[in-house]
mmCIF file of C-alpha atoms in Angstrom:
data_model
loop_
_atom_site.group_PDB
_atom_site.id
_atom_site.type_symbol
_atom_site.label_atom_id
_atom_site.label_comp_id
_atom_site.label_asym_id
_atom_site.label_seq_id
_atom_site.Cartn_x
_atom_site.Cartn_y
_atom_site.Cartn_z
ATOM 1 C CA UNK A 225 -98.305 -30.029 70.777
ATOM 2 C CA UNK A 226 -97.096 -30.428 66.847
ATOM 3 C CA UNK A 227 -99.554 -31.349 64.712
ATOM 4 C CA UNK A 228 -97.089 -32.874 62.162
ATOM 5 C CA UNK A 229 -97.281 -36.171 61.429
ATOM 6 C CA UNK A 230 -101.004 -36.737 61.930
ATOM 7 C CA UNK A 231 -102.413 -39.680 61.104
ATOM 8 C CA UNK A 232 -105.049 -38.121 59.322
ATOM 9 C CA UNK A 233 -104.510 -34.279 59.013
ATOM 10 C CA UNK A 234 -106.520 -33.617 55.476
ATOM 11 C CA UNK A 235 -109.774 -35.166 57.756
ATOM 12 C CA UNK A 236 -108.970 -32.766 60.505
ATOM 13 C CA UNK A 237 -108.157 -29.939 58.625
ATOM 14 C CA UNK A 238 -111.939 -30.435 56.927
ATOM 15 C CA UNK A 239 -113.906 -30.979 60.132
ATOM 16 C CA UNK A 240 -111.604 -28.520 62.438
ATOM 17 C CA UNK A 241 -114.477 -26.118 62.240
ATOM 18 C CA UNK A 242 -116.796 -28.634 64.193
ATOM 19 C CA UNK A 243 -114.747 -28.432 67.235
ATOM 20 C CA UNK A 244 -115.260 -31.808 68.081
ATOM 21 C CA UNK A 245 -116.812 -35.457 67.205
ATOM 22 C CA UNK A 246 -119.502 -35.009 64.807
ATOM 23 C CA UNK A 247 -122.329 -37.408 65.938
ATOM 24 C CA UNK A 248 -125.289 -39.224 63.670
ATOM 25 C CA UNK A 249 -127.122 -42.590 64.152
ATOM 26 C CA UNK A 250 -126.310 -45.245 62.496
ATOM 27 C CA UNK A 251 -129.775 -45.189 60.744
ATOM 28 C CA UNK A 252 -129.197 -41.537 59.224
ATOM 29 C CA UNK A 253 -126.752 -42.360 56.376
ATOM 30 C CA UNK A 254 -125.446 -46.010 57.064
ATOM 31 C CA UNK A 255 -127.406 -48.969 57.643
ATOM 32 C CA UNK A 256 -129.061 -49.450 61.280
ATOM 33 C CA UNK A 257 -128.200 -52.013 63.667
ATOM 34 C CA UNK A 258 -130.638 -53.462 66.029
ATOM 35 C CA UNK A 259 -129.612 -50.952 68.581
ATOM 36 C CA UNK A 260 -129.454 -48.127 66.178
ATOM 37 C CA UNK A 261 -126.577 -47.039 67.653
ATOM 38 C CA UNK A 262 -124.542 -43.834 67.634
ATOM 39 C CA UNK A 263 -121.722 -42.736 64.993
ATOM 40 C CA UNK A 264 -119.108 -40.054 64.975
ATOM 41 C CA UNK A 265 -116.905 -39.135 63.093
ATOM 42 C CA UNK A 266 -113.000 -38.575 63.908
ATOM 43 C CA UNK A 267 -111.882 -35.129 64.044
ATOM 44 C CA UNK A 268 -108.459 -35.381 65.789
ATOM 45 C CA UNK A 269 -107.384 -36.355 69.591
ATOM 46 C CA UNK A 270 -108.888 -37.314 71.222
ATOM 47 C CA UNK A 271 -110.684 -39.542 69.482
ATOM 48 C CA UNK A 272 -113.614 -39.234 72.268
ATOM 49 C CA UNK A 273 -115.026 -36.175 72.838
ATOM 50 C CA UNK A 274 -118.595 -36.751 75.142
ATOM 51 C CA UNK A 275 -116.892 -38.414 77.701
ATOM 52 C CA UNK A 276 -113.740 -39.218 79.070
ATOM 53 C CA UNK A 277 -112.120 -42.318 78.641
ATOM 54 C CA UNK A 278 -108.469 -43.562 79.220
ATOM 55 C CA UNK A 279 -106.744 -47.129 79.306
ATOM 56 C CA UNK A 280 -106.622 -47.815 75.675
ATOM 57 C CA UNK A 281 -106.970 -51.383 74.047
ATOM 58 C CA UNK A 282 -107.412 -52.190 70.960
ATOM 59 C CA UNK A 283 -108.412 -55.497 69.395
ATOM 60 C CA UNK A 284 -108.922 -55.858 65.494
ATOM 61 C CA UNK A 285 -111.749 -58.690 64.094
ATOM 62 C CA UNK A 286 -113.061 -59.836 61.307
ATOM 63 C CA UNK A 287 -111.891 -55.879 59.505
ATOM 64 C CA UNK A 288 -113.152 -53.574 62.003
ATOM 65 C CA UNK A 289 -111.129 -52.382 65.158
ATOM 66 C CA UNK A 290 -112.363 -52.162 68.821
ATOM 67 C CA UNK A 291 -110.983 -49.887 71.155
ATOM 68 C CA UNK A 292 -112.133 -50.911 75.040
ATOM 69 C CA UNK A 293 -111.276 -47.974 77.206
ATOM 70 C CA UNK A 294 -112.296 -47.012 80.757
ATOM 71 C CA UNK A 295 -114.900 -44.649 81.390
ATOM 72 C CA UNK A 296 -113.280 -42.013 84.029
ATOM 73 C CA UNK A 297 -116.626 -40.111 85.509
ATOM 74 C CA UNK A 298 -116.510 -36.722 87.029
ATOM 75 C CA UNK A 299 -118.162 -36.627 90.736
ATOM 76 C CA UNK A 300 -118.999 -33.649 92.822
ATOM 77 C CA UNK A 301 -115.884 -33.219 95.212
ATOM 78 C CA UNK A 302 -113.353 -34.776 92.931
ATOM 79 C CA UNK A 303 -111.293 -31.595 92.130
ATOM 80 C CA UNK A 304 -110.156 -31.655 95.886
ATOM 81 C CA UNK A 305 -109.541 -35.574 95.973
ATOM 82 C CA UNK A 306 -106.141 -37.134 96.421
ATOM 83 C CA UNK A 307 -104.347 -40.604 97.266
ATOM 84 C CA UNK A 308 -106.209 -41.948 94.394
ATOM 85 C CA UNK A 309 -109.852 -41.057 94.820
ATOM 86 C CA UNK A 310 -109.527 -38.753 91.949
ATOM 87 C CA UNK A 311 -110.397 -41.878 89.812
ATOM 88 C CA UNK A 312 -114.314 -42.846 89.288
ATOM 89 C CA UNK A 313 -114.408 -45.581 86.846
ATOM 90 C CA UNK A 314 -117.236 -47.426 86.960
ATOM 91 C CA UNK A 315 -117.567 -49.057 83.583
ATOM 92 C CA UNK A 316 -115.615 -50.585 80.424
ATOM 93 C CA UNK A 317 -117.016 -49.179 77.589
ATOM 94 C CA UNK A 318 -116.408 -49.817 73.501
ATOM 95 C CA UNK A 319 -116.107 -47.997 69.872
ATOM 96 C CA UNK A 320 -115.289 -49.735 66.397
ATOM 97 C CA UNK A 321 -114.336 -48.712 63.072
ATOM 98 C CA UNK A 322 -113.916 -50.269 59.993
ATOM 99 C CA UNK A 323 -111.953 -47.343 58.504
ATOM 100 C CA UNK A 324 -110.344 -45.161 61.914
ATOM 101 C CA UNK A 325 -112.677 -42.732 60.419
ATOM 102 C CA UNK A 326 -116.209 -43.052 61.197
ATOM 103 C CA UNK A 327 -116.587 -44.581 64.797
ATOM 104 C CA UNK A 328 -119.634 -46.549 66.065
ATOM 105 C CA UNK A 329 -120.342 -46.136 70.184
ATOM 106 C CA UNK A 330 -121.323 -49.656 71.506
ATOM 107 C CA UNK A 331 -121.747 -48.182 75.074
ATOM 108 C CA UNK A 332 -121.071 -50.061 78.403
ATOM 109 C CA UNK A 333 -119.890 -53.930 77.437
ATOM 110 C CA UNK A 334 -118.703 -55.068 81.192
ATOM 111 C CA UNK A 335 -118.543 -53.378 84.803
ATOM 112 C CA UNK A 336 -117.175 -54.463 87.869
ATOM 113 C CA UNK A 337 -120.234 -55.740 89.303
ATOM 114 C CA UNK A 338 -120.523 -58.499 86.856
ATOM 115 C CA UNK A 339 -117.740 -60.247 88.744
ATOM 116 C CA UNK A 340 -119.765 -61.029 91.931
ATOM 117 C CA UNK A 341 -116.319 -61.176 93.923
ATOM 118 C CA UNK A 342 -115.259 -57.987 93.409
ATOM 119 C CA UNK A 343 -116.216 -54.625 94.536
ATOM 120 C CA UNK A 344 -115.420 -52.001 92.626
ATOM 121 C CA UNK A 345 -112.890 -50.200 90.409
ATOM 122 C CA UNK A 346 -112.690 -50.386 86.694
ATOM 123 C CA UNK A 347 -108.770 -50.433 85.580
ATOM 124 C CA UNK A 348 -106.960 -51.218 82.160
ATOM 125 C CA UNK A 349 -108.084 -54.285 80.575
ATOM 126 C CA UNK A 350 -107.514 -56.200 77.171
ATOM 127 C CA UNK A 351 -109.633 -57.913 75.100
ATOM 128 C CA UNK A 352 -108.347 -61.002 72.373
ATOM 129 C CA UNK A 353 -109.604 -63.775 70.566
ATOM 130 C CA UNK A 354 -109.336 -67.281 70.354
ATOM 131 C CA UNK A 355 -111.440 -70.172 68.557
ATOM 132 C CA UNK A 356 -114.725 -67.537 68.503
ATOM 133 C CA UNK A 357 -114.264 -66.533 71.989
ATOM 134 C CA UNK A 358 -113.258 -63.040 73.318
ATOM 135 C CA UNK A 359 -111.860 -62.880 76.815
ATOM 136 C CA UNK A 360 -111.983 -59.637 78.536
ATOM 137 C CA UNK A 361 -109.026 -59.505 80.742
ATOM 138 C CA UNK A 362 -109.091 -56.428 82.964
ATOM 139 C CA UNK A 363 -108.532 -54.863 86.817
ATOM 140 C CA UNK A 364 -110.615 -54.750 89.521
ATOM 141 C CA UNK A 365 -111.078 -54.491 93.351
ATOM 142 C CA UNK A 366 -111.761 -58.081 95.070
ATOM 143 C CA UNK A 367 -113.745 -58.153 98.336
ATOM 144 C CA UNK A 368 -113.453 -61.075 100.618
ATOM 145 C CA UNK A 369 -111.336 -63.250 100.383
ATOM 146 C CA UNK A 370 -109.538 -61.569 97.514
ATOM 147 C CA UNK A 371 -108.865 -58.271 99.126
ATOM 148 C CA UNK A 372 -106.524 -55.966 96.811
ATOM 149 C CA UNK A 373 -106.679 -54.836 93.454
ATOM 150 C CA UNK A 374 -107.087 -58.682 91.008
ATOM 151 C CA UNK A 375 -106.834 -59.762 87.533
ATOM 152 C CA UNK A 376 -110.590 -61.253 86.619
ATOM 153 C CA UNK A 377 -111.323 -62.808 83.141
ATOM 154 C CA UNK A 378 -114.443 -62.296 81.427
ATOM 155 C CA UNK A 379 -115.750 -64.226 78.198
ATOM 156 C CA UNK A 380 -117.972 -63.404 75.132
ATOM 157 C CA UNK A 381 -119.604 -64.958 72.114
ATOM 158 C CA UNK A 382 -119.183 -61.045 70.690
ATOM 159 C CA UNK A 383 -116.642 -58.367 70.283
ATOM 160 C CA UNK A 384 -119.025 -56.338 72.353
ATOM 161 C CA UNK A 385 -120.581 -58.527 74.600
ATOM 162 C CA UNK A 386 -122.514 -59.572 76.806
ATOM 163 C CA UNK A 387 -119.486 -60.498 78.831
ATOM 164 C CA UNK A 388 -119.663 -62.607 81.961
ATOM 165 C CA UNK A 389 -117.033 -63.686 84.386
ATOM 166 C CA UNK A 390 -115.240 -67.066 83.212
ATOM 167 C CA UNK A 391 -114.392 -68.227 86.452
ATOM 168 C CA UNK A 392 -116.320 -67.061 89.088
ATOM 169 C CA UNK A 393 -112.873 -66.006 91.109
ATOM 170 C CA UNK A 394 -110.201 -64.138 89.702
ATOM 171 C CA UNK A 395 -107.276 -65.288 87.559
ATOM 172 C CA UNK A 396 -104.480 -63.665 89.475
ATOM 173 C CA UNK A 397 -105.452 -62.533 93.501
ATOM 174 C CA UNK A 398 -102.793 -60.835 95.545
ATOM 175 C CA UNK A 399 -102.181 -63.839 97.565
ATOM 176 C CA UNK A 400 -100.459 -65.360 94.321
ATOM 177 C CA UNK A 401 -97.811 -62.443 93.877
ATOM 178 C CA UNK A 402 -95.044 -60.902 95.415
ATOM 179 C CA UNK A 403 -96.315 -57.445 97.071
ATOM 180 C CA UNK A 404 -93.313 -55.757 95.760
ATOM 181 C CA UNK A 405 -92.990 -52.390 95.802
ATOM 182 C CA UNK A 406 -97.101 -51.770 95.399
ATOM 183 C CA UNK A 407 -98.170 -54.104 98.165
ATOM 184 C CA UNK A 408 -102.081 -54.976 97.950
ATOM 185 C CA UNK A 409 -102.460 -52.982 94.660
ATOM 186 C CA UNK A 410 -99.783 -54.381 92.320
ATOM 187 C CA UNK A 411 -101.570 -57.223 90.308
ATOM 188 C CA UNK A 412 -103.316 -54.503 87.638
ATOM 189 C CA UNK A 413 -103.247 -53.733 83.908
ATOM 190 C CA UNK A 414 -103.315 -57.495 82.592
ATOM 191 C CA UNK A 415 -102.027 -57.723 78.718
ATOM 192 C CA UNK A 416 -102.439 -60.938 76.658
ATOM 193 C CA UNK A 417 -100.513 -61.865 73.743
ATOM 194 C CA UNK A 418 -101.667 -65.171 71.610
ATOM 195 C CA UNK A 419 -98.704 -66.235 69.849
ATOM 196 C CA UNK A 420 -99.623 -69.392 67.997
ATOM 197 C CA UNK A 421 -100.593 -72.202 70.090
ATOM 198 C CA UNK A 422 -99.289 -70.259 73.014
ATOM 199 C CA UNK A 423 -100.758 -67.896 75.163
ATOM 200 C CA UNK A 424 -98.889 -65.354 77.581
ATOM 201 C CA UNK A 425 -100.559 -62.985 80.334
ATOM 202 C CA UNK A 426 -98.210 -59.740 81.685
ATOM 203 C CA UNK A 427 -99.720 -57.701 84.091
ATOM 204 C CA UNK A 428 -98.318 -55.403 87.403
ATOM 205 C CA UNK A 429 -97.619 -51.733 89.164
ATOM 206 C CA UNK A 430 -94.079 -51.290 90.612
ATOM 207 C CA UNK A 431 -93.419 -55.300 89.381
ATOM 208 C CA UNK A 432 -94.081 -56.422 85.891
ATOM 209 C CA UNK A 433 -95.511 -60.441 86.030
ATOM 210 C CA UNK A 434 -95.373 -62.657 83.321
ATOM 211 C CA UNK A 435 -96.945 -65.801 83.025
ATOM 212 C CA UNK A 436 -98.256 -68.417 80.568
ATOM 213 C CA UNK A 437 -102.185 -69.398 79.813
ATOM 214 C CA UNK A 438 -103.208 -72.700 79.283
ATOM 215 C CA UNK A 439 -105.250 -73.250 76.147
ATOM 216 C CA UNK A 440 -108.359 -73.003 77.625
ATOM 217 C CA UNK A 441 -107.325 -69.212 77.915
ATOM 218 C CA UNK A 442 -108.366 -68.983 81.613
ATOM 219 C CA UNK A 443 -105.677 -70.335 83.833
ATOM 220 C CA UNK A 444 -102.230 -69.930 84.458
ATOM 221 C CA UNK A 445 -99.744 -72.576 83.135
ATOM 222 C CA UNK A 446 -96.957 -72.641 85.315
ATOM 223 C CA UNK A 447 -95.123 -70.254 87.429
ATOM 224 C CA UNK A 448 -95.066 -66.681 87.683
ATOM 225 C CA UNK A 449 -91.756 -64.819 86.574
ATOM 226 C CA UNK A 450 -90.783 -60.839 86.608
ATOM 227 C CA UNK A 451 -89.570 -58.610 83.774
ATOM 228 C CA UNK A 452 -86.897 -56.745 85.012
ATOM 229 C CA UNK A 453 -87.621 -53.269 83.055
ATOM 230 C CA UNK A 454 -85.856 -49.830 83.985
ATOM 231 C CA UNK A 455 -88.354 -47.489 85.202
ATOM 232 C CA UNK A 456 -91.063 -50.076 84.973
ATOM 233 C CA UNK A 457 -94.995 -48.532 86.363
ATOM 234 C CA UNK A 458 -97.448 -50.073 85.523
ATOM 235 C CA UNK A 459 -99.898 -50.646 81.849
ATOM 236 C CA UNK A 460 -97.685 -53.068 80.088
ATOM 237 C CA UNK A 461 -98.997 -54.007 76.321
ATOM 238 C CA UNK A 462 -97.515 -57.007 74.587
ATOM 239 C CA UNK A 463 -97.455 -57.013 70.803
ATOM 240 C CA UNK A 464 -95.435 -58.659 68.232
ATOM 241 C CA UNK A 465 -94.552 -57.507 65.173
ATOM 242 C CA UNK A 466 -92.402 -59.180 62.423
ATOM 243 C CA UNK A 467 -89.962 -61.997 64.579
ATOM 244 C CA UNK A 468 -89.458 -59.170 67.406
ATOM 245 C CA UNK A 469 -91.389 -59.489 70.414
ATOM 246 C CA UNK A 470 -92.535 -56.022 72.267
ATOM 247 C CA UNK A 471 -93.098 -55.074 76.239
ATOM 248 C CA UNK A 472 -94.106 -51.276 76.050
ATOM 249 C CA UNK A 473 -94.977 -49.732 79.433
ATOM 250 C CA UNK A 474 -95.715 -47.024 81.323
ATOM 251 C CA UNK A 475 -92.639 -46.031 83.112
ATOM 252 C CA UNK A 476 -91.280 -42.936 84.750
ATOM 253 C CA UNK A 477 -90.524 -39.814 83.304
ATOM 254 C CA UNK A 478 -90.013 -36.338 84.379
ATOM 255 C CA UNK A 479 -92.659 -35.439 86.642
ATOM 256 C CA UNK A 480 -95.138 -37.771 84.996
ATOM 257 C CA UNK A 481 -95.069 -40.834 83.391
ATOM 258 C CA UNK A 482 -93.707 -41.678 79.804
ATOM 259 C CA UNK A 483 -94.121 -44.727 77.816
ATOM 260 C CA UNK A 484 -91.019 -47.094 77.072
ATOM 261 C CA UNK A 485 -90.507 -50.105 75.838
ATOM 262 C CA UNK A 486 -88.329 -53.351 75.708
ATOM 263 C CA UNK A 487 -87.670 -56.208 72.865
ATOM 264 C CA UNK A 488 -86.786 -59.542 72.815
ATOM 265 C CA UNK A 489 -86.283 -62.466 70.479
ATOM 266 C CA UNK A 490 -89.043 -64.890 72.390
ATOM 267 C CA UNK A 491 -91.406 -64.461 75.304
ATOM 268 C CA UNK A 492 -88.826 -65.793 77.104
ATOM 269 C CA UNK A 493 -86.969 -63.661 76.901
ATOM 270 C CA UNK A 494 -84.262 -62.038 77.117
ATOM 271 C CA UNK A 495 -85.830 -58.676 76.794
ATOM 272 C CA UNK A 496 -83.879 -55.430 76.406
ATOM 273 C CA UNK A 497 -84.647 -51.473 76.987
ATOM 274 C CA UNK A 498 -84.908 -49.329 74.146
ATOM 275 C CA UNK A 499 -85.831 -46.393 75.823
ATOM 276 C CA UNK A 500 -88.765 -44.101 75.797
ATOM 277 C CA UNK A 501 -91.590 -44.518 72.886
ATOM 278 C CA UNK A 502 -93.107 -41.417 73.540
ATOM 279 C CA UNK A 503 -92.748 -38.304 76.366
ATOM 280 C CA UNK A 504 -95.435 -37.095 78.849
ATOM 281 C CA UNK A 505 -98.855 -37.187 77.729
ATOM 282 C CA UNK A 506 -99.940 -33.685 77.871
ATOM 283 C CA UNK A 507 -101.831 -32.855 81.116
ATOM 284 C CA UNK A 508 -101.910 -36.232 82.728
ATOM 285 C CA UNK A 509 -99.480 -38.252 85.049
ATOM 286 C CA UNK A 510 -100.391 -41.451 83.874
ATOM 287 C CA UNK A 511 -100.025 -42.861 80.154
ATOM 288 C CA UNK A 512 -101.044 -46.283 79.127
ATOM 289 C CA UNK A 513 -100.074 -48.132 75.347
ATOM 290 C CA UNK A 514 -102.504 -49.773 73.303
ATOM 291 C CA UNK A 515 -100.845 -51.297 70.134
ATOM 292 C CA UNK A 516 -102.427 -52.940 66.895
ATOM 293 C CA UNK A 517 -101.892 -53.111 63.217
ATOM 294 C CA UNK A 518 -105.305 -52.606 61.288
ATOM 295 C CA UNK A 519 -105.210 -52.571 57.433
ATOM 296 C CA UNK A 520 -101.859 -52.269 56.726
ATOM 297 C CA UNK A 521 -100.901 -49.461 59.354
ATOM 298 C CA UNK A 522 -99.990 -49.558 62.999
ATOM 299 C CA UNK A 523 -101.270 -47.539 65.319
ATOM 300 C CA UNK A 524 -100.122 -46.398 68.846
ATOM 301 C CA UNK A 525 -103.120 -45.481 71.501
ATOM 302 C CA UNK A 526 -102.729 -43.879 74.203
ATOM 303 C CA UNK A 527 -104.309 -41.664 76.911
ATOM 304 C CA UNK A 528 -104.003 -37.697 77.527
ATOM 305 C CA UNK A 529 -106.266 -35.251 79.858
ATOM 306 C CA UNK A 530 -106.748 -32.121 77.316
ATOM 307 C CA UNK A 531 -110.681 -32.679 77.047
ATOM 308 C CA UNK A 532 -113.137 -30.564 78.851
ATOM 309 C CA UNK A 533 -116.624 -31.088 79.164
ATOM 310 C CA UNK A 534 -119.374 -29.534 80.733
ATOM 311 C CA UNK A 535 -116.868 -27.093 82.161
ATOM 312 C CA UNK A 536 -114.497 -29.606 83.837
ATOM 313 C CA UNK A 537 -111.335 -29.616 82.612
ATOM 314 C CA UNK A 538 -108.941 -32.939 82.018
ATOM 315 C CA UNK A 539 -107.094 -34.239 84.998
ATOM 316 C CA UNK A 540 -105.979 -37.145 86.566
ATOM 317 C CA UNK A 541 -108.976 -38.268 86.572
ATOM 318 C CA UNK A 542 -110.785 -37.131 83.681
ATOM 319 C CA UNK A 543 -108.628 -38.486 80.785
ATOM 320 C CA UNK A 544 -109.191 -38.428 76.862
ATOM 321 C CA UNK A 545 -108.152 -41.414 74.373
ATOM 322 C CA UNK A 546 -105.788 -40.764 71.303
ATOM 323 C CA UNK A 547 -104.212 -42.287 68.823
ATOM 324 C CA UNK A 548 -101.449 -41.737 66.199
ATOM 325 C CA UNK A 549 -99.412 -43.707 63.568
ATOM 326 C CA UNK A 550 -96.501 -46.395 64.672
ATOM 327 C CA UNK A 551 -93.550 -46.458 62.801
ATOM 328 C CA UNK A 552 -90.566 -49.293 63.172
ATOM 329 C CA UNK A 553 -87.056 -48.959 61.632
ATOM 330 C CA UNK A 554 -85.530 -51.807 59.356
ATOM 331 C CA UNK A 555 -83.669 -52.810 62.365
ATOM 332 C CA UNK A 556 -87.128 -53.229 64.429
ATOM 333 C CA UNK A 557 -87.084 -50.150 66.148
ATOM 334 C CA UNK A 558 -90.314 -48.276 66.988
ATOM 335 C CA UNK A 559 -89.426 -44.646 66.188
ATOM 336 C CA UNK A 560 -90.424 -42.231 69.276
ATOM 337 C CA UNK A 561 -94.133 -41.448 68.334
ATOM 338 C CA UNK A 562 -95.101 -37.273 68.307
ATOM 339 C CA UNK A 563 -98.788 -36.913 70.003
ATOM 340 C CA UNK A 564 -100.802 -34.542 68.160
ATOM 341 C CA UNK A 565 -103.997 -33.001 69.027
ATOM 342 C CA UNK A 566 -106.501 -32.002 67.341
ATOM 343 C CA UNK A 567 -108.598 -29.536 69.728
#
């Protein structure tokens, strides 16, 4: 891939010879937190480079940004997996910066077992704020009587935890959607968007949902609707920028999946296509948008599969976080976005 554009090429071009993340505790040259926890610093995509991590989100608070991502974990036997059992993620874990520069690892915040109803399976999520509280919306497998994949909600005195489950149940179960064209695995990649006094959940594979939250950020406020949304997968991302409201997706490319997205002048629509943000990420079927604007610049994350550790190779499974700079035209366009490596 082009490196042009970069969002920070001078830094890259300086640390290039590191061939990777370059790793300190906090203690060494900063000042320690109680965990004395570990440091890197950026050195191009991915932005990871010990483990690999996909699913984007980013949340900014208070000046620093958090990216939530899903840890994808190699397993003997997975390079001859299939039907979806390439995938072993097993835990939500969490970096910050203050500067998209210097990165601080805050480690596992939530897994799947901390919602007692579920099973398994740790799938995009997205963290947000309201009145002190962060609510970790996110995917996971319910057992009985939720069977199917389930939107659960999590809450949190702290950007990095401890979370625990809000509800005890989850928010949406597959018995509260149509099955579509997923069936018992369509009600995945929740997205929340707090728009003043409002609050609006979009989630879904094969459908997109929408629906309201109530203000207590943990129920749904009336029905459930569909986005109608050519090519429309799965990992929708809700952002807003200006008086333009964004739906950017996952949606089908050429052999792999692309990212698109759609605009409208409300959440209620109506919200039209403006065709593909970026192409294929390099590597990987699957592609999933994280959008925020932190100190004056926005940023586009996303997910590739270029990293290789301990001898195994990105795939499917094994998927590496990136990021690069958002643009918008005066008319409120996002201009396509270039991926750029820096391995």
């Amino acid at each position: 891939m082009k490196k042009s554009d970069s969002i920070f090429l001078g830094l890259t071009l300086v640390l290039s010879a590191c061939g990777g993340n370059v790793s300190k505790k906090a203690g060494d040259d900063a000042v320690a937190t109680a965990d004395t926890l570990d440091t890197f610093v950026f050195a191009g995509n991915p932005i990871v480079r010990d483990k690999f991590t996909a699913d984007p989100a980013p949340m900014v608070h208070d000046g620093r940004l958090y990216l939530y991502v899903g840890h994808d974990e190699y397993y003997a036997g997975q390079d001859t997996a299939s039907g979806g059992k390439e995938f072993n993620i097993t835990e939500w874990l969490c970096y910050s910066t203050d500067d998209m520069k210097t990165w601080t690892d805050h480690g596992s915040v939530l897994r799947p077992t901390d919602f007692k109803w579920a099973v398994g399976e740790a799938w995009a999520s997205q963290v947000v704020e309201k009145n002190g509280k962060f609510y970790y919306y996110t995917t996971v497998q319910g057992g009985e009587p939720y069977v199917g994949k389930a939107v659960g909600v999590a809450v949190s005195d702290s950007p990095t935890g401890p979370f625990v489950d809000a509800i005890g149940r989850p928010l949406v179960s597959d018995d509260m959607t149509d099955n579509g064209k997923r069936g018992w695995w369509n009600d995945i990649d929740p997205t929340v968007l707090i728009d003043g006094d409002d609050a609006w959940l979009c989630w879904g594979n094969g459908t997109c949902f929408m629906a309201k939250l109530k203000p207590n950020m943990i129920e749904l406020d009336g029905e459930i609707r569909t986005i109608d949304l050519p090519g429309y997968v799965e990992g929708p991302w809700l952002h807003k920028a200006g008086d333009t409201y964004y739906l950017t997706y996952a949606s089908f490319g050429k052999g792999a999946e692309t990212i698109s997205y759609a605009t409208a002048p409300s959440m209620d629509g109506p919200w039209t296509p403006q065709g593909e943000l970026t192409g294929r990420a390099e590597n990987s079927f699957t592609i999933h948008p994280g959008i925020v604007e932190f100190n004056g610049t926005w940023y586009l994350f996303y997910h590739n599969a270029v990293l290789e550790i301990d001898g195994h190779k990105g795939a499917i499974g094994r998927r590496s976080v990136c990021v690069d700079t958002l643009r918008y035209t005066p008319e409120g366009l996002m201009i396509p976005v270039q991926q750029t490596s820096g391995l």
